[in-house]
mmCIF file of C-alpha atoms and ligand atoms in Angstrom:
data_model
loop_
_atom_site.group_PDB
_atom_site.id
_atom_site.type_symbol
_atom_site.label_atom_id
_atom_site.label_comp_id
_atom_site.label_asym_id
_atom_site.label_seq_id
_atom_site.Cartn_x
_atom_site.Cartn_y
_atom_site.Cartn_z
ATOM 1 C CA UNK A 229 46.160 19.472 62.533
ATOM 2 C CA UNK A 230 45.732 20.728 66.122
ATOM 3 C CA UNK A 231 42.727 23.104 66.528
ATOM 4 C CA UNK A 232 43.502 26.770 67.116
ATOM 5 C CA UNK A 233 40.224 28.214 68.658
ATOM 6 C CA UNK A 234 38.465 31.144 67.074
ATOM 7 C CA UNK A 235 36.182 33.571 69.048
ATOM 8 C CA UNK A 236 32.814 32.117 67.773
ATOM 9 C CA UNK A 237 30.913 29.129 66.404
ATOM 10 C CA UNK A 238 27.555 29.441 64.780
ATOM 11 C CA UNK A 239 25.370 27.065 66.742
ATOM 12 C CA UNK A 240 21.796 26.389 66.003
ATOM 13 C CA UNK A 241 21.132 29.881 64.632
ATOM 14 C CA UNK A 242 23.396 32.223 66.562
ATOM 15 C CA UNK A 243 27.103 32.855 67.185
ATOM 16 C CA UNK A 244 28.264 31.464 70.499
ATOM 17 C CA UNK A 245 31.643 31.550 72.155
ATOM 18 C CA UNK A 246 33.898 28.717 70.948
ATOM 19 C CA UNK A 247 33.922 26.910 74.318
ATOM 20 C CA UNK A 248 30.167 27.131 74.602
ATOM 21 C CA UNK A 249 29.504 25.035 71.451
ATOM 22 C CA UNK A 250 29.060 21.710 73.233
ATOM 23 C CA UNK A 251 26.950 18.573 73.251
ATOM 24 C CA UNK A 252 25.811 15.900 75.583
ATOM 25 C CA UNK A 253 27.662 12.490 75.611
ATOM 26 C CA UNK A 254 24.416 10.890 74.643
ATOM 27 C CA UNK A 255 24.075 12.865 71.472
ATOM 28 C CA UNK A 256 22.835 10.461 68.820
ATOM 29 C CA UNK A 257 25.515 11.254 66.284
ATOM 30 C CA UNK A 258 28.230 10.349 68.691
ATOM 31 C CA UNK A 259 26.790 6.774 68.935
ATOM 32 C CA UNK A 260 25.494 6.122 65.373
ATOM 33 C CA UNK A 261 27.384 8.576 63.112
ATOM 34 C CA UNK A 262 24.060 10.312 62.233
ATOM 35 C CA UNK A 263 25.831 13.429 60.923
ATOM 36 C CA UNK A 264 27.042 15.018 57.717
ATOM 37 C CA UNK A 265 29.488 17.826 57.242
ATOM 38 C CA UNK A 266 31.391 20.030 54.711
ATOM 39 C CA UNK A 267 34.942 21.258 54.453
ATOM 40 C CA UNK A 268 35.170 24.728 52.848
ATOM 41 C CA UNK A 269 38.101 27.227 52.555
ATOM 42 C CA UNK A 270 38.250 30.944 52.582
ATOM 43 C CA UNK A 271 41.313 32.312 50.831
ATOM 44 C CA UNK A 272 43.048 35.673 51.189
ATOM 45 C CA UNK A 273 42.512 37.763 47.926
ATOM 46 C CA UNK A 274 43.405 41.362 47.004
ATOM 47 C CA UNK A 275 39.678 42.169 47.944
ATOM 48 C CA UNK A 276 39.854 40.572 51.415
ATOM 49 C CA UNK A 277 38.867 37.031 52.389
ATOM 50 C CA UNK A 278 36.741 35.206 49.897
ATOM 51 C CA UNK A 279 35.126 31.710 50.146
ATOM 52 C CA UNK A 280 35.917 29.240 47.370
ATOM 53 C CA UNK A 281 32.987 27.238 45.954
ATOM 54 C CA UNK A 282 30.457 28.389 48.675
ATOM 55 C CA UNK A 283 27.374 27.591 46.583
ATOM 56 C CA UNK A 284 28.691 24.130 45.548
ATOM 57 C CA UNK A 285 29.581 23.280 49.226
ATOM 58 C CA UNK A 286 26.260 24.391 50.466
ATOM 59 C CA UNK A 287 24.480 22.282 47.800
ATOM 60 C CA UNK A 288 26.615 19.196 48.667
ATOM 61 C CA UNK A 289 25.659 19.641 52.323
ATOM 62 C CA UNK A 290 21.979 19.686 51.503
ATOM 63 C CA UNK A 291 22.483 16.727 49.114
ATOM 64 C CA UNK A 292 24.213 14.822 51.889
ATOM 65 C CA UNK A 293 21.283 15.556 54.302
ATOM 66 C CA UNK A 294 18.762 14.314 51.697
ATOM 67 C CA UNK A 295 20.742 11.197 51.159
ATOM 68 C CA UNK A 296 20.887 10.112 54.838
ATOM 69 C CA UNK A 297 17.417 11.574 55.597
ATOM 70 C CA UNK A 298 18.526 14.437 57.903
ATOM 71 C CA UNK A 299 15.903 17.206 57.683
ATOM 72 C CA UNK A 300 18.030 20.332 58.147
ATOM 73 C CA UNK A 301 15.978 23.051 59.699
ATOM 74 C CA UNK A 302 17.450 25.998 57.660
ATOM 75 C CA UNK A 303 17.421 27.057 54.017
ATOM 76 C CA UNK A 304 20.502 26.921 51.848
ATOM 77 C CA UNK A 305 20.509 30.664 51.774
ATOM 78 C CA UNK A 306 20.565 30.866 55.592
ATOM 79 C CA UNK A 307 23.459 28.432 55.778
ATOM 80 C CA UNK A 308 25.369 30.356 53.115
ATOM 81 C CA UNK A 309 24.848 33.599 55.007
ATOM 82 C CA UNK A 310 25.851 31.956 58.329
ATOM 83 C CA UNK A 311 29.115 30.753 56.754
ATOM 84 C CA UNK A 312 29.988 34.253 55.707
ATOM 85 C CA UNK A 313 28.945 35.777 58.970
ATOM 86 C CA UNK A 314 31.010 33.326 61.001
ATOM 87 C CA UNK A 315 34.182 33.928 58.861
ATOM 88 C CA UNK A 316 33.550 37.610 59.043
ATOM 89 C CA UNK A 317 32.960 37.824 62.864
ATOM 90 C CA UNK A 318 35.889 35.544 63.570
ATOM 91 C CA UNK A 319 38.137 38.123 61.706
ATOM 92 C CA UNK A 320 39.843 35.564 59.476
ATOM 93 C CA UNK A 321 41.864 36.470 56.423
ATOM 94 C CA UNK A 322 41.959 32.841 55.506
ATOM 95 C CA UNK A 323 40.479 29.803 57.250
ATOM 96 C CA UNK A 324 38.907 26.374 56.985
ATOM 97 C CA UNK A 325 35.118 26.223 57.455
ATOM 98 C CA UNK A 326 33.437 23.246 58.939
ATOM 99 C CA UNK A 327 29.609 23.098 58.740
ATOM 100 C CA UNK A 328 28.126 20.113 60.605
ATOM 101 C CA UNK A 329 24.549 18.750 60.717
ATOM 102 C CA UNK A 330 23.781 16.150 63.280
ATOM 103 C CA UNK A 331 21.062 14.318 65.260
ATOM 104 C CA UNK A 332 21.330 15.640 68.792
ATOM 105 C CA UNK A 333 20.249 14.543 72.278
ATOM 106 C CA UNK A 334 16.856 13.267 73.225
ATOM 107 C CA UNK A 335 16.440 9.583 72.473
ATOM 108 C CA UNK A 336 18.787 6.640 72.043
ATOM 109 C CA UNK A 337 18.586 3.804 69.528
ATOM 110 C CA UNK A 338 19.504 3.563 65.940
ATOM 111 C CA UNK A 339 16.177 4.905 64.614
ATOM 112 C CA UNK A 340 16.981 8.634 64.741
ATOM 113 C CA UNK A 341 13.786 10.409 64.121
ATOM 114 C CA UNK A 342 13.000 11.439 67.644
ATOM 115 C CA UNK A 343 16.249 13.400 67.899
ATOM 116 C CA UNK A 344 16.538 17.104 67.112
ATOM 117 C CA UNK A 345 18.634 18.034 63.968
ATOM 118 C CA UNK A 346 21.282 20.543 65.068
ATOM 119 C CA UNK A 347 23.700 22.629 62.976
ATOM 120 C CA UNK A 348 27.033 24.086 63.824
ATOM 121 C CA UNK A 349 29.596 26.025 61.590
ATOM 122 C CA UNK A 350 33.063 26.405 62.950
ATOM 123 C CA UNK A 351 35.897 28.317 61.293
ATOM 124 C CA UNK A 352 39.586 28.105 62.118
ATOM 125 C CA UNK A 353 43.010 28.598 60.490
ATOM 126 C CA UNK A 354 44.284 25.400 58.897
ATOM 127 C CA UNK A 355 48.145 25.687 58.756
ATOM 128 C CA UNK A 356 50.080 22.989 57.025
ATOM 129 C CA UNK A 357 53.632 22.547 58.000
ATOM 130 C CA UNK A 358 56.177 22.400 55.074
ATOM 131 C CA UNK A 359 53.373 23.303 52.600
ATOM 132 C CA UNK A 360 55.817 24.697 49.920
ATOM 133 C CA UNK A 361 57.906 21.601 50.111
ATOM 134 C CA UNK A 362 54.925 19.387 49.857
ATOM 135 C CA UNK A 363 53.424 21.327 46.918
ATOM 136 C CA UNK A 364 56.765 21.006 45.018
ATOM 137 C CA UNK A 365 58.026 17.541 45.902
ATOM 138 C CA UNK A 366 54.694 15.719 46.628
ATOM 139 C CA UNK A 367 53.604 12.991 48.877
ATOM 140 C CA UNK A 368 54.190 9.257 49.085
ATOM 141 C CA UNK A 369 51.077 7.097 48.774
ATOM 142 C CA UNK A 370 50.368 3.350 49.473
ATOM 143 C CA UNK A 371 47.431 1.468 48.159
ATOM 144 C CA UNK A 372 45.325 0.374 51.054
ATOM 145 C CA UNK A 373 44.303 -3.150 51.933
ATOM 146 C CA UNK A 374 40.932 -1.666 52.808
ATOM 147 C CA UNK A 375 38.287 -1.166 49.982
ATOM 148 C CA UNK A 376 35.962 1.856 49.647
ATOM 149 C CA UNK A 377 32.398 1.034 50.617
ATOM 150 C CA UNK A 378 30.448 -0.949 48.062
ATOM 151 C CA UNK A 379 27.684 1.156 46.400
ATOM 152 C CA UNK A 380 24.902 -0.628 48.197
ATOM 153 C CA UNK A 381 26.472 -0.365 51.795
ATOM 154 C CA UNK A 382 27.254 3.227 52.608
ATOM 155 C CA UNK A 383 26.447 6.281 50.234
ATOM 156 C CA UNK A 384 29.976 7.502 49.251
ATOM 157 C CA UNK A 385 28.474 10.576 47.648
ATOM 158 C CA UNK A 386 27.210 11.879 50.981
ATOM 159 C CA UNK A 387 29.788 13.534 53.128
ATOM 160 C CA UNK A 388 28.526 11.491 56.051
ATOM 161 C CA UNK A 389 30.512 10.815 59.313
ATOM 162 C CA UNK A 390 30.169 7.020 58.983
ATOM 163 C CA UNK A 391 32.179 7.054 55.818
ATOM 164 C CA UNK A 392 35.226 8.352 57.758
ATOM 165 C CA UNK A 393 35.554 5.143 59.584
ATOM 166 C CA UNK A 394 36.723 3.709 56.359
ATOM 167 C CA UNK A 395 38.882 6.784 55.694
ATOM 168 C CA UNK A 396 40.509 6.799 59.097
ATOM 169 C CA UNK A 397 41.394 3.041 58.625
ATOM 170 C CA UNK A 398 42.993 3.863 55.243
ATOM 171 C CA UNK A 399 45.112 6.807 56.421
ATOM 172 C CA UNK A 400 46.194 5.089 59.712
ATOM 173 C CA UNK A 401 47.395 2.027 57.811
ATOM 174 C CA UNK A 402 49.171 4.213 55.261
ATOM 175 C CA UNK A 403 51.079 6.021 58.005
ATOM 176 C CA UNK A 404 51.828 2.876 59.899
ATOM 177 C CA UNK A 405 53.448 1.569 56.768
ATOM 178 C CA UNK A 406 55.477 4.723 56.267
ATOM 179 C CA UNK A 407 53.522 6.409 53.576
ATOM 180 C CA UNK A 408 52.215 9.975 53.720
ATOM 181 C CA UNK A 409 48.607 9.041 52.565
ATOM 182 C CA UNK A 410 46.652 5.967 51.502
ATOM 183 C CA UNK A 411 44.748 5.341 48.243
ATOM 184 C CA UNK A 412 41.775 3.055 48.293
ATOM 185 C CA UNK A 413 40.329 0.935 45.585
ATOM 186 C CA UNK A 414 36.623 0.403 45.056
ATOM 187 C CA UNK A 415 34.778 -2.834 45.665
ATOM 188 C CA UNK A 416 35.759 -4.020 42.071
ATOM 189 C CA UNK A 417 39.359 -3.213 42.542
ATOM 190 C CA UNK A 418 39.410 -0.034 40.499
ATOM 191 C CA UNK A 419 41.070 3.185 41.858
ATOM 192 C CA UNK A 420 38.655 5.209 44.060
ATOM 193 C CA UNK A 421 40.166 7.962 46.087
ATOM 194 C CA UNK A 422 42.397 8.988 49.001
ATOM 195 C CA UNK A 423 41.168 9.101 52.588
ATOM 196 C CA UNK A 424 39.991 12.564 52.048
ATOM 197 C CA UNK A 425 41.179 13.497 48.606
ATOM 198 C CA UNK A 426 40.241 12.732 44.935
ATOM 199 C CA UNK A 427 42.979 11.382 42.726
ATOM 200 C CA UNK A 428 44.124 12.342 39.234
ATOM 201 C CA UNK A 429 46.622 10.714 36.932
ATOM 202 C CA UNK A 430 48.278 12.042 33.840
ATOM 203 C CA UNK A 431 48.587 9.372 31.089
ATOM 204 C CA UNK A 432 49.499 10.043 27.512
ATOM 205 C CA UNK A 433 49.042 13.855 28.133
ATOM 206 C CA UNK A 434 45.461 13.297 29.292
ATOM 207 C CA UNK A 435 44.202 13.857 32.682
ATOM 208 C CA UNK A 436 42.310 10.783 34.227
ATOM 209 C CA UNK A 437 40.181 10.614 37.244
ATOM 210 C CA UNK A 438 37.754 7.981 38.590
ATOM 211 C CA UNK A 439 34.116 8.601 37.943
ATOM 212 C CA UNK A 440 31.531 9.155 40.678
ATOM 213 C CA UNK A 441 30.488 5.573 40.236
ATOM 214 C CA UNK A 442 33.750 4.402 41.782
ATOM 215 C CA UNK A 443 32.572 5.141 45.339
ATOM 216 C CA UNK A 444 34.199 8.562 45.502
ATOM 217 C CA UNK A 445 33.031 11.717 47.134
ATOM 218 C CA UNK A 446 32.217 14.101 44.227
ATOM 219 C CA UNK A 447 34.854 16.689 45.280
ATOM 220 C CA UNK A 448 34.392 20.307 44.540
ATOM 221 C CA UNK A 449 38.170 20.692 44.005
ATOM 222 C CA UNK A 450 37.900 17.784 41.680
ATOM 223 C CA UNK A 451 35.238 19.653 39.700
ATOM 224 C CA UNK A 452 37.366 22.767 39.613
ATOM 225 C CA UNK A 453 40.509 20.980 38.524
ATOM 226 C CA UNK A 454 38.643 19.312 35.743
ATOM 227 C CA UNK A 455 37.511 22.779 34.615
ATOM 228 C CA UNK A 456 41.095 24.160 34.980
ATOM 229 C CA UNK A 457 42.385 21.341 32.865
ATOM 230 C CA UNK A 458 39.863 22.061 30.115
ATOM 231 C CA UNK A 459 40.823 25.770 30.388
ATOM 232 C CA UNK A 460 44.444 24.860 29.886
ATOM 233 C CA UNK A 461 43.502 22.678 26.954
ATOM 234 C CA UNK A 462 44.215 19.365 28.626
ATOM 235 C CA UNK A 463 41.802 16.531 27.701
ATOM 236 C CA UNK A 464 40.074 15.021 30.693
ATOM 237 C CA UNK A 465 38.908 11.458 31.073
ATOM 238 C CA UNK A 466 36.371 10.309 33.764
ATOM 239 C CA UNK A 467 36.566 6.493 33.560
ATOM 240 C CA UNK A 468 37.231 3.591 35.775
ATOM 241 C CA UNK A 469 40.935 3.340 36.449
ATOM 242 C CA UNK A 470 42.656 -0.026 36.956
ATOM 243 C CA UNK A 471 45.172 -0.191 39.670
ATOM 244 C CA UNK A 472 48.209 -0.778 37.357
ATOM 245 C CA UNK A 473 47.683 2.670 35.723
ATOM 246 C CA UNK A 474 49.121 4.064 39.026
ATOM 247 C CA UNK A 475 52.359 2.507 38.215
ATOM 248 C CA UNK A 476 52.499 3.666 34.603
ATOM 249 C CA UNK A 477 51.319 7.230 35.167
ATOM 250 C CA UNK A 478 53.573 10.135 34.052
ATOM 251 C CA UNK A 479 52.152 12.367 36.898
ATOM 252 C CA UNK A 480 49.628 12.091 39.704
ATOM 253 C CA UNK A 481 48.121 14.319 42.232
ATOM 254 C CA UNK A 482 45.464 14.585 44.895
ATOM 255 C CA UNK A 483 42.775 17.203 45.052
ATOM 256 C CA UNK A 484 40.676 18.461 48.004
ATOM 257 C CA UNK A 485 39.771 21.375 50.109
ATOM 258 C CA UNK A 486 42.563 20.525 52.480
ATOM 259 C CA UNK A 487 44.945 18.819 49.966
ATOM 260 C CA UNK A 488 44.339 21.686 47.355
ATOM 261 C CA UNK A 489 46.496 20.189 44.618
ATOM 262 C CA UNK A 490 49.082 17.959 46.001
ATOM 263 C CA UNK A 491 51.536 16.066 43.767
ATOM 264 C CA UNK A 492 51.967 12.272 44.361
ATOM 265 C CA UNK A 493 55.625 11.337 44.272
ATOM 266 C CA UNK A 494 55.149 7.543 44.449
ATOM 267 C CA UNK A 495 52.503 4.767 44.736
ATOM 268 C CA UNK A 496 53.680 1.750 46.806
ATOM 269 C CA UNK A 497 57.283 3.171 46.703
ATOM 270 C CA UNK A 498 57.275 3.023 42.797
ATOM 271 C CA UNK A 499 58.155 6.507 41.685
ATOM 272 C CA UNK A 500 55.457 8.384 39.591
ATOM 273 C CA UNK A 501 57.069 9.332 36.187
ATOM 274 C CA UNK A 502 60.543 10.764 36.859
ATOM 275 C CA UNK A 503 59.535 11.114 40.630
ATOM 276 C CA UNK A 504 59.389 14.902 40.375
ATOM 277 C CA UNK A 505 56.410 17.064 39.978
ATOM 278 C CA UNK A 506 55.375 17.091 36.356
ATOM 279 C CA UNK A 507 54.482 20.006 34.050
ATOM 280 C CA UNK A 508 50.790 19.358 33.862
ATOM 281 C CA UNK A 509 50.471 19.122 37.722
ATOM 282 C CA UNK A 510 52.399 22.374 38.025
ATOM 283 C CA UNK A 511 50.247 24.389 35.475
ATOM 284 C CA UNK A 512 47.062 23.106 37.219
ATOM 285 C CA UNK A 513 48.398 24.104 40.521
ATOM 286 C CA UNK A 514 49.444 27.489 39.351
ATOM 287 C CA UNK A 515 46.111 28.221 37.709
ATOM 288 C CA UNK A 516 44.103 26.809 40.651
ATOM 289 C CA UNK A 517 45.913 28.928 43.198
ATOM 290 C CA UNK A 518 45.677 32.037 41.028
ATOM 291 C CA UNK A 519 41.883 31.539 40.891
ATOM 292 C CA UNK A 520 41.436 30.678 44.447
ATOM 293 C CA UNK A 521 43.492 33.536 45.717
ATOM 294 C CA UNK A 522 41.792 36.027 43.389
ATOM 295 C CA UNK A 523 44.959 36.749 41.490
ATOM 296 C CA UNK A 524 43.389 35.695 38.144
ATOM 297 C CA UNK A 525 40.031 37.025 36.923
ATOM 298 C CA UNK A 526 37.243 34.880 38.544
ATOM 299 C CA UNK A 527 35.874 33.794 35.135
ATOM 300 C CA UNK A 528 33.975 30.877 36.649
ATOM 301 C CA UNK A 529 32.472 32.760 39.580
ATOM 302 C CA UNK A 530 34.078 30.514 42.249
ATOM 303 C CA UNK A 531 34.704 33.197 44.882
ATOM 304 C CA UNK A 532 32.314 34.752 47.341
ATOM 305 C CA UNK A 533 33.861 37.779 49.123
ATOM 306 C CA UNK A 534 33.250 37.744 52.945
ATOM 307 C CA UNK A 535 33.185 41.461 53.449
ATOM 308 C CA UNK A 536 30.125 43.290 52.032
HETATM 309 N N1 PMP B 1622 36.978 12.469 49.047
HETATM 310 C C1 PMP B 1622 36.860 12.405 50.386
HETATM 311 C C2 PMP B 1622 36.543 11.105 51.008
HETATM 312 C C3 PMP B 1622 36.929 13.588 51.083
HETATM 313 O O1 PMP B 1622 36.732 13.632 52.446
HETATM 314 C C4 PMP B 1622 37.216 14.783 50.461
HETATM 315 C C5 PMP B 1622 37.369 16.146 51.202
HETATM 316 N N2 PMP B 1622 36.122 16.697 51.364
HETATM 317 C C6 PMP B 1622 37.466 14.779 49.039
HETATM 318 C C7 PMP B 1622 37.266 13.557 48.319
HETATM 319 C C8 PMP B 1622 37.677 16.061 48.369
HETATM 320 O O2 PMP B 1622 36.552 16.874 48.237
HETATM 321 P P1 PMP B 1622 36.503 18.426 48.127
HETATM 322 O O3 PMP B 1622 37.462 18.731 46.937
HETATM 323 O O4 PMP B 1622 35.315 18.943 47.982
HETATM 324 O O5 PMP B 1622 37.216 18.937 49.448
#
C-alpha cells in the first residue's frame, strides 16, 4: 500500500509535520533491526472514530520492548494518549496506526546500549483495493519453502523488525509463484502463520488455530476472533496443526489488523472446501465487523473513542 501522508507524526513526545519525522542513515535500527512496532486500526463508528484493541496493542508493544531489551522512555498511558492524540489531530475517521520504537543515532556496532531509544507514531488511511471482492471470495495461499524462526533463534512473540525479514521472504516467494499470500510452517513442520496474519481452519465444525508455541505472533485479531467464535457457540481448538489439515479443511481464513478476517480460497492451488467462503467464516466476519465498527454493543470493551 502506497503511503498517503497525514499532517502530523508523533515523534519523541510531540507532534511534528509528517515530512519532519526523519532519521539519520546511521540510525542503529536501520543497520541491525533494533526496533519493534505495532499495527493498530481506528474504525469509523456511529460515535466517531474509535481505536480497536488499543490497550492490548500498547501492552504488546511494551512486551516486545521487554523481550528485545529496548527501554522505551514513556509509560503505557502516555503512548495510549499519544495514539489517540495523533489520530484526533490528523482528523481521521478511520486509519491505520503505526507506533515504532527504535535505537536511534549515536554509536555503531551491534551492541545497542549507547544509542538513544526513540518513539514515533504515524497514522494514515489504509485503503485496500477490491476489499469487498476479497472479503467475499478470499485469497489464494501457497505454503512457503521458508520456515518461521525456530523458538531459540528470534522471538516470534515480539513484533520486532528483524522477524519481518522472514515475513518478506515468505510473501515475495508467494507472489512470485502467483499466490496472493504465503503460509509458513514452524521449524517442526506444523502450520505457523502468514507473513503478517494468523491463520484459522474450520474442521468438523470446530475452529482451529496454531498455539503461541508454533512461532506465531500472538495476534490481537486472533484473540478477538477466538472470542467471537465462542460468542457464536463455535468450539475453538488451539493446537499444533499438521500441514495436511490445510488440504482437508472445510473453511480457512487469515486474521490481522490489516487482513481483518480474509477468507482463504485455496492452499497450494487445492480449493478449501467448496472453494467459496464458508458459513462459519461469514458469521465470524459479520460479527467481527459489527463490533469493530461499533454497530453492535461493545460487550467486550474493545473500542476506545478518539474524540473526548
Ligand atoms: N502475525 C504476524 C507475523 C503479523 O505481522 C501480524 C500483524 N500484526 C499478525 C500475525 C496479526 O496480528 P494482529 O491481529 O495483532 O494484527
